Amino acid sequence: MRQEGAEPDGPRVIVRIPEEPVESVVEADALDAALRHHVLALRGPLFGVAAQSKPGGRQWRAVIEVARGCPQEARDGLNSLLWFRAKDECRNAADRRELLAAVTRLETECVNEVTVLGTRYRVVRAEEYAYVDAQGNIEPPRPSDPEPPVPDWSTRAGAPRVDDGLVLDPDEPLFPAQMVERLSLRGLAYSGSRFPDDVLHDSEQAVQSHPDVLLMPAAFRIVQRSGEGHWTLGSQLHATAHHARRTLDFSLTWLEPRERGLIPLESATEADARTVTADSASPSAADLALYVQAADRLRAESLDEIRVHGTTYRIARIRRLLRWGIDGPEGPRPSDASGHAPQAMHPRLDEDGKVQPD
């Protein structure tokens, strides 16, 4: 079903009714979540890189996860992507020269778009947000969110990459709950005195220049707060709630004890709260036991929230919104700041793909 009144090349929404049992569960979970967590909490922008291989098409694909904190971090990621293509994938000097020419630009200019070997690469901007309830509690994972069939808690185990293989398609059919959310967020813009004037201006302009939005798949973060304070970020984005829990397990048993002085910083890498607690002679054994108990509960019950030593840790369900215009996804805005300038990321390559000494 197409949205009524949509122009042929303008914003449109195609809606389909869930038919499979799993689809119906996902839709039911979304409706339940909307009743419990209905207040939008906006955190700010994230950046990544999308690529378009078919000129004039509306589909793009994420090639650098839309999880970087500033535009230059995304440009640096594109720099590395093209450098390694030149080093490891090229079969002829002409293609390698074209790739290395783009790398050279990315080392010296704040480039937000390059076309290389027929593929168009663009630094893209997404808004990170979450939903909270009336008490300010951030939405946790939903029962229907993907999880690995067999949870692996080993820190050496791999983890799926955020946005790996993700196709960005504004014409992809949506379930009714997704359609309602997408339409309701089209007019989202910054407001309030806490934003500088240039940020407010760019946000208003983006609604006009990129009037449609695309909602990316949910991702997950650890958030934490002490007492009744504000929630703060406690991790990077994760592709699944389980992998966020695994990071929290590591934080509770390895990182937090070191930051609090319960395990000396110079201790062996394998030393953690579980191994030190086993030594009852340790003066910190009692405090570490609380971390072990929390981590063990996290594992056994796949909890989304745990409290230990006065700090509450929660697995938060994070959403991202890409604004979309006639020419595709929105890029960085003039008011988006970067923490560092463009720079060389890798050694020089010659046209044969050989690394050159400094």
PDB file of N, CA and C in Angstrom, residues 42-48 69-72 75 110-112 122-128 185-191 195-213 321-325 329-338:
ATOM      1  N   LEU A  42      16.282  11.938  22.554  1.00  0.00           N
ATOM      2  CA  LEU A  42      17.238  12.122  21.468  1.00  0.00           C
ATOM      3  C   LEU A  42      18.629  12.306  22.046  1.00  0.00           C
ATOM      4  N   ARG A  43      19.600  11.508  21.571  1.00  0.00           N
ATOM      5  CA  ARG A  43      20.960  11.632  22.086  1.00  0.00           C
ATOM      6  C   ARG A  43      21.831  12.513  21.213  1.00  0.00           C
ATOM      7  N   GLY A  44      21.752  12.382  19.902  1.00  0.00           N
ATOM      8  CA  GLY A  44      22.599  13.159  19.015  1.00  0.00           C
ATOM      9  C   GLY A  44      22.999  12.352  17.799  1.00  0.00           C
ATOM     10  N   PRO A  45      23.869  12.907  16.949  1.00  0.00           N
ATOM     11  CA  PRO A  45      24.173  12.248  15.679  1.00  0.00           C
ATOM     12  C   PRO A  45      25.232  11.167  15.780  1.00  0.00           C
ATOM     13  N   LEU A  46      25.123  10.212  14.871  1.00  0.00           N
ATOM     14  CA  LEU A  46      26.146   9.209  14.613  1.00  0.00           C
ATOM     15  C   LEU A  46      26.449   9.241  13.117  1.00  0.00           C
ATOM     16  N   PHE A  47      27.632   8.756  12.750  1.00  0.00           N
ATOM     17  CA  PHE A  47      28.057   8.849  11.360  1.00  0.00           C
ATOM     18  C   PHE A  47      28.623   7.513  10.885  1.00  0.00           C
ATOM     19  N   GLY A  48      28.473   7.265   9.606  1.00  0.00           N
ATOM     20  CA  GLY A  48      29.033   6.079   8.976  1.00  0.00           C
ATOM     21  C   GLY A  48      29.214   6.369   7.502  1.00  0.00           C
ATOM     22  N   GLY A  69      31.344   8.648  16.143  1.00  0.00           N
ATOM     23  CA  GLY A  69      30.929   9.812  16.914  1.00  0.00           C
ATOM     24  C   GLY A  69      31.006  11.141  16.202  1.00  0.00           C
ATOM     25  N   CYS A  70      31.752  11.232  15.099  1.00  0.00           N
ATOM     26  CA  CYS A  70      31.851  12.501  14.370  1.00  0.00           C
ATOM     27  C   CYS A  70      32.127  12.189  12.902  1.00  0.00           C
ATOM     28  N   PRO A  71      31.917  13.165  12.006  1.00  0.00           N
ATOM     29  CA  PRO A  71      32.106  12.897  10.573  1.00  0.00           C
ATOM     30  C   PRO A  71      33.512  12.426  10.229  1.00  0.00           C
ATOM     31  N   GLN A  72      34.544  12.986  10.877  1.00  0.00           N
ATOM     32  CA  GLN A  72      35.900  12.615  10.506  1.00  0.00           C
ATOM     33  C   GLN A  72      36.203  11.160  10.843  1.00  0.00           C
ATOM     34  N   ARG A  75      35.020   9.368   7.885  1.00  0.00           N
ATOM     35  CA  ARG A  75      35.957   9.552   6.768  1.00  0.00           C
ATOM     36  C   ARG A  75      37.204   8.693   6.960  1.00  0.00           C
ATOM     37  N   CYS A 110      38.316  17.354   4.015  1.00  0.00           N
ATOM     38  CA  CYS A 110      37.110  16.869   4.698  1.00  0.00           C
ATOM     39  C   CYS A 110      36.081  16.482   3.634  1.00  0.00           C
ATOM     40  N   VAL A 111      36.333  15.367   2.990  1.00  0.00           N
ATOM     41  CA  VAL A 111      35.505  14.909   1.869  1.00  0.00           C
ATOM     42  C   VAL A 111      34.346  14.082   2.401  1.00  0.00           C
ATOM     43  N   ASN A 112      33.128  14.426   1.997  1.00  0.00           N
ATOM     44  CA  ASN A 112      31.958  13.680   2.441  1.00  0.00           C
ATOM     45  C   ASN A 112      31.416  12.741   1.371  1.00  0.00           C
ATOM     46  N   ARG A 122      29.391   7.740   0.436  1.00  0.00           N
ATOM     47  CA  ARG A 122      28.951   8.969   1.101  1.00  0.00           C
ATOM     48  C   ARG A 122      29.016   8.795   2.623  1.00  0.00           C
ATOM     49  N   VAL A 123      29.579   9.790   3.293  1.00  0.00           N
ATOM     50  CA  VAL A 123      29.481   9.852   4.747  1.00  0.00           C
ATOM     51  C   VAL A 123      28.039  10.219   5.082  1.00  0.00           C
ATOM     52  N   VAL A 124      27.389   9.418   5.916  1.00  0.00           N
ATOM     53  CA  VAL A 124      25.981   9.631   6.227  1.00  0.00           C
ATOM     54  C   VAL A 124      25.814   9.934   7.710  1.00  0.00           C
ATOM     55  N   ARG A 125      24.719  10.590   8.009  1.00  0.00           N
ATOM     56  CA  ARG A 125      24.430  11.072   9.367  1.00  0.00           C
ATOM     57  C   ARG A 125      23.119  10.474   9.839  1.00  0.00           C
ATOM     58  N   ALA A 126      23.096   9.933  11.035  1.00  0.00           N
ATOM     59  CA  ALA A 126      21.867   9.408  11.624  1.00  0.00           C
ATOM     60  C   ALA A 126      21.666  10.023  13.000  1.00  0.00           C
ATOM     61  N   GLU A 127      20.420  10.170  13.400  1.00  0.00           N
ATOM     62  CA  GLU A 127      20.098  10.599  14.756  1.00  0.00           C
ATOM     63  C   GLU A 127      19.943   9.360  15.628  1.00  0.00           C
ATOM     64  N   GLU A 128      20.625   9.341  16.761  1.00  0.00           N
ATOM     65  CA  GLU A 128      20.451   8.259  17.727  1.00  0.00           C
ATOM     66  C   GLU A 128      19.383   8.650  18.734  1.00  0.00           C
ATOM     67  N   LEU A 185       8.054  10.574  12.719  1.00  0.00           N
ATOM     68  CA  LEU A 185       9.374  11.156  12.921  1.00  0.00           C
ATOM     69  C   LEU A 185       9.855  11.994  11.742  1.00  0.00           C
ATOM     70  N   ARG A 186       9.063  12.123  10.718  1.00  0.00           N
ATOM     71  CA  ARG A 186       9.502  12.899   9.557  1.00  0.00           C
ATOM     72  C   ARG A 186       9.793  14.359   9.913  1.00  0.00           C
ATOM     73  N   GLY A 187       9.024  14.920  10.814  1.00  0.00           N
ATOM     74  CA  GLY A 187       9.211  16.317  11.169  1.00  0.00           C
ATOM     75  C   GLY A 187      10.154  16.537  12.334  1.00  0.00           C
ATOM     76  N   LEU A 188      10.879  15.479  12.771  1.00  0.00           N
ATOM     77  CA  LEU A 188      11.749  15.606  13.937  1.00  0.00           C
ATOM     78  C   LEU A 188      12.862  16.620  13.679  1.00  0.00           C
ATOM     79  N   ALA A 189      12.980  17.604  14.559  1.00  0.00           N
ATOM     80  CA  ALA A 189      14.027  18.619  14.465  1.00  0.00           C
ATOM     81  C   ALA A 189      14.399  19.049  15.876  1.00  0.00           C
ATOM     82  N   TYR A 190      15.616  19.532  16.033  1.00  0.00           N
ATOM     83  CA  TYR A 190      16.065  20.012  17.332  1.00  0.00           C
ATOM     84  C   TYR A 190      15.274  21.257  17.731  1.00  0.00           C
ATOM     85  N   SER A 191      15.112  21.430  19.027  1.00  0.00           N
ATOM     86  CA  SER A 191      14.482  22.639  19.553  1.00  0.00           C
ATOM     87  C   SER A 191      15.000  22.878  20.966  1.00  0.00           C
ATOM     88  N   PHE A 195      20.584  24.160  22.349  1.00  0.00           N
ATOM     89  CA  PHE A 195      21.256  23.973  21.070  1.00  0.00           C
ATOM     90  C   PHE A 195      21.710  25.315  20.515  1.00  0.00           C
ATOM     91  N   PRO A 196      22.926  25.409  19.990  1.00  0.00           N
ATOM     92  CA  PRO A 196      23.368  26.648  19.332  1.00  0.00           C
ATOM     93  C   PRO A 196      22.498  26.973  18.124  1.00  0.00           C
ATOM     94  N   ASP A 197      22.508  28.240  17.737  1.00  0.00           N
ATOM     95  CA  ASP A 197      21.653  28.682  16.635  1.00  0.00           C
ATOM     96  C   ASP A 197      21.968  27.958  15.331  1.00  0.00           C
ATOM     97  N   ASP A 198      23.268  27.711  15.052  1.00  0.00           N
ATOM     98  CA  ASP A 198      23.597  27.052  13.784  1.00  0.00           C
ATOM     99  C   ASP A 198      23.114  25.613  13.754  1.00  0.00           C
ATOM    100  N   VAL A 199      23.104  24.956  14.915  1.00  0.00           N
ATOM    101  CA  VAL A 199      22.600  23.581  14.993  1.00  0.00           C
ATOM    102  C   VAL A 199      21.093  23.560  14.751  1.00  0.00           C
ATOM    103  N   LEU A 200      20.372  24.508  15.359  1.00  0.00           N
ATOM    104  CA  LEU A 200      18.927  24.597  15.152  1.00  0.00           C
ATOM    105  C   LEU A 200      18.598  24.897  13.689  1.00  0.00           C
ATOM    106  N   HIS A 201      19.362  25.809  13.092  1.00  0.00           N
ATOM    107  CA  HIS A 201      19.125  26.164  11.686  1.00  0.00           C
ATOM    108  C   HIS A 201      19.344  24.959  10.779  1.00  0.00           C
ATOM    109  N   ASP A 202      20.455  24.246  10.973  1.00  0.00           N
ATOM    110  CA  ASP A 202      20.744  23.081  10.124  1.00  0.00           C
ATOM    111  C   ASP A 202      19.692  21.998  10.296  1.00  0.00           C
ATOM    112  N   SER A 203      19.192  21.844  11.523  1.00  0.00           N
ATOM    113  CA  SER A 203      18.171  20.830  11.767  1.00  0.00           C
ATOM    114  C   SER A 203      16.875  21.166  11.042  1.00  0.00           C
ATOM    115  N   GLU A 204      16.477  22.429  11.076  1.00  0.00           N
ATOM    116  CA  GLU A 204      15.271  22.853  10.349  1.00  0.00           C
ATOM    117  C   GLU A 204      15.455  22.691   8.843  1.00  0.00           C
ATOM    118  N   GLN A 205      16.643  23.033   8.344  1.00  0.00           N
ATOM    119  CA  GLN A 205      16.916  22.897   6.917  1.00  0.00           C
ATOM    120  C   GLN A 205      16.860  21.440   6.479  1.00  0.00           C
ATOM    121  N   ALA A 206      17.341  20.536   7.341  1.00  0.00           N
ATOM    122  CA  ALA A 206      17.372  19.115   6.986  1.00  0.00           C
ATOM    123  C   ALA A 206      15.970  18.555   6.783  1.00  0.00           C
ATOM    124  N   VAL A 207      14.997  19.050   7.544  1.00  0.00           N
ATOM    125  CA  VAL A 207      13.617  18.587   7.376  1.00  0.00           C
ATOM    126  C   VAL A 207      13.109  18.942   5.986  1.00  0.00           C
ATOM    127  N   GLN A 208      13.568  20.065   5.438  1.00  0.00           N
ATOM    128  CA  GLN A 208      13.153  20.482   4.110  1.00  0.00           C
ATOM    129  C   GLN A 208      13.947  19.774   3.007  1.00  0.00           C
ATOM    130  N   SER A 209      15.269  19.681   3.203  1.00  0.00           N
ATOM    131  CA  SER A 209      16.107  19.098   2.149  1.00  0.00           C
ATOM    132  C   SER A 209      16.031  17.576   2.117  1.00  0.00           C
ATOM    133  N   HIS A 210      15.736  16.953   3.265  1.00  0.00           N
ATOM    134  CA  HIS A 210      15.633  15.497   3.361  1.00  0.00           C
ATOM    135  C   HIS A 210      14.335  15.163   4.105  1.00  0.00           C
ATOM    136  N   PRO A 211      13.202  15.294   3.417  1.00  0.00           N
ATOM    137  CA  PRO A 211      11.904  15.220   4.105  1.00  0.00           C
ATOM    138  C   PRO A 211      11.475  13.826   4.540  1.00  0.00           C
ATOM    139  N   ASP A 212      12.075  12.799   3.985  1.00  0.00           N
ATOM    140  CA  ASP A 212      11.710  11.442   4.368  1.00  0.00           C
ATOM    141  C   ASP A 212      12.711  10.933   5.405  1.00  0.00           C
ATOM    142  N   VAL A 213      12.383   9.844   6.073  1.00  0.00           N
ATOM    143  CA  VAL A 213      13.303   9.226   7.019  1.00  0.00           C
ATOM    144  C   VAL A 213      13.322   7.721   6.786  1.00  0.00           C
ATOM    145  N   LEU A 321      17.900   7.028  13.113  1.00  0.00           N
ATOM    146  CA  LEU A 321      17.055   7.574  12.053  1.00  0.00           C
ATOM    147  C   LEU A 321      17.932   8.277  11.028  1.00  0.00           C
ATOM    148  N   LEU A 322      17.834   7.841   9.775  1.00  0.00           N
ATOM    149  CA  LEU A 322      18.526   8.497   8.665  1.00  0.00           C
ATOM    150  C   LEU A 322      17.535   9.382   7.921  1.00  0.00           C
ATOM    151  N   ARG A 323      17.848  10.653   7.782  1.00  0.00           N
ATOM    152  CA  ARG A 323      17.022  11.505   6.933  1.00  0.00           C
ATOM    153  C   ARG A 323      17.354  11.200   5.479  1.00  0.00           C
ATOM    154  N   TRP A 324      16.329  11.329   4.606  1.00  0.00           N
ATOM    155  CA  TRP A 324      16.463  10.883   3.214  1.00  0.00           C
ATOM    156  C   TRP A 324      15.880  11.936   2.278  1.00  0.00           C
ATOM    157  N   GLY A 325      16.620  12.254   1.231  1.00  0.00           N
ATOM    158  CA  GLY A 325      16.152  13.215   0.244  1.00  0.00           C
ATOM    159  C   GLY A 325      16.134  12.615  -1.146  1.00  0.00           C
ATOM    160  N   PRO A 329      20.625   9.397   1.255  1.00  0.00           N
ATOM    161  CA  PRO A 329      20.734   9.681   2.691  1.00  0.00           C
ATOM    162  C   PRO A 329      21.467  10.988   2.966  1.00  0.00           C
ATOM    163  N   GLU A 330      21.092  11.617   4.079  1.00  0.00           N
ATOM    164  CA  GLU A 330      21.698  12.880   4.480  1.00  0.00           C
ATOM    165  C   GLU A 330      23.158  12.684   4.880  1.00  0.00           C
ATOM    166  N   GLY A 331      23.989  13.640   4.505  1.00  0.00           N
ATOM    167  CA  GLY A 331      25.370  13.670   4.931  1.00  0.00           C
ATOM    168  C   GLY A 331      25.550  14.577   6.131  1.00  0.00           C
ATOM    169  N   PRO A 332      26.793  14.808   6.554  1.00  0.00           N
ATOM    170  CA  PRO A 332      27.049  15.695   7.689  1.00  0.00           C
ATOM    171  C   PRO A 332      26.512  17.103   7.435  1.00  0.00           C
ATOM    172  N   ARG A 333      26.105  17.756   8.507  1.00  0.00           N
ATOM    173  CA  ARG A 333      25.632  19.131   8.432  1.00  0.00           C
ATOM    174  C   ARG A 333      26.794  20.087   8.710  1.00  0.00           C
ATOM    175  N   PRO A 334      26.698  21.342   8.230  1.00  0.00           N
ATOM    176  CA  PRO A 334      27.780  22.299   8.485  1.00  0.00           C
ATOM    177  C   PRO A 334      28.112  22.462   9.967  1.00  0.00           C
ATOM    178  N   SER A 335      27.121  22.295  10.837  1.00  0.00           N
ATOM    179  CA  SER A 335      27.348  22.478  12.272  1.00  0.00           C
ATOM    180  C   SER A 335      27.878  21.228  12.970  1.00  0.00           C
ATOM    181  N   ASP A 336      28.010  20.120  12.247  1.00  0.00           N
ATOM    182  CA  ASP A 336      28.566  18.896  12.847  1.00  0.00           C
ATOM    183  C   ASP A 336      30.080  19.046  12.972  1.00  0.00           C
ATOM    184  N   ALA A 337      30.574  18.983  14.171  1.00  0.00           N
ATOM    185  CA  ALA A 337      32.003  19.197  14.415  1.00  0.00           C
ATOM    186  C   ALA A 337      32.746  17.878  14.475  1.00  0.00           C
ATOM    187  N   SER A 338      34.030  17.918  14.109  1.00  0.00           N
ATOM    188  CA  SER A 338      34.927  16.764  14.217  1.00  0.00           C
ATOM    189  C   SER A 338      36.041  17.084  15.207  1.00  0.00           C
TER     190      SER A 338
END
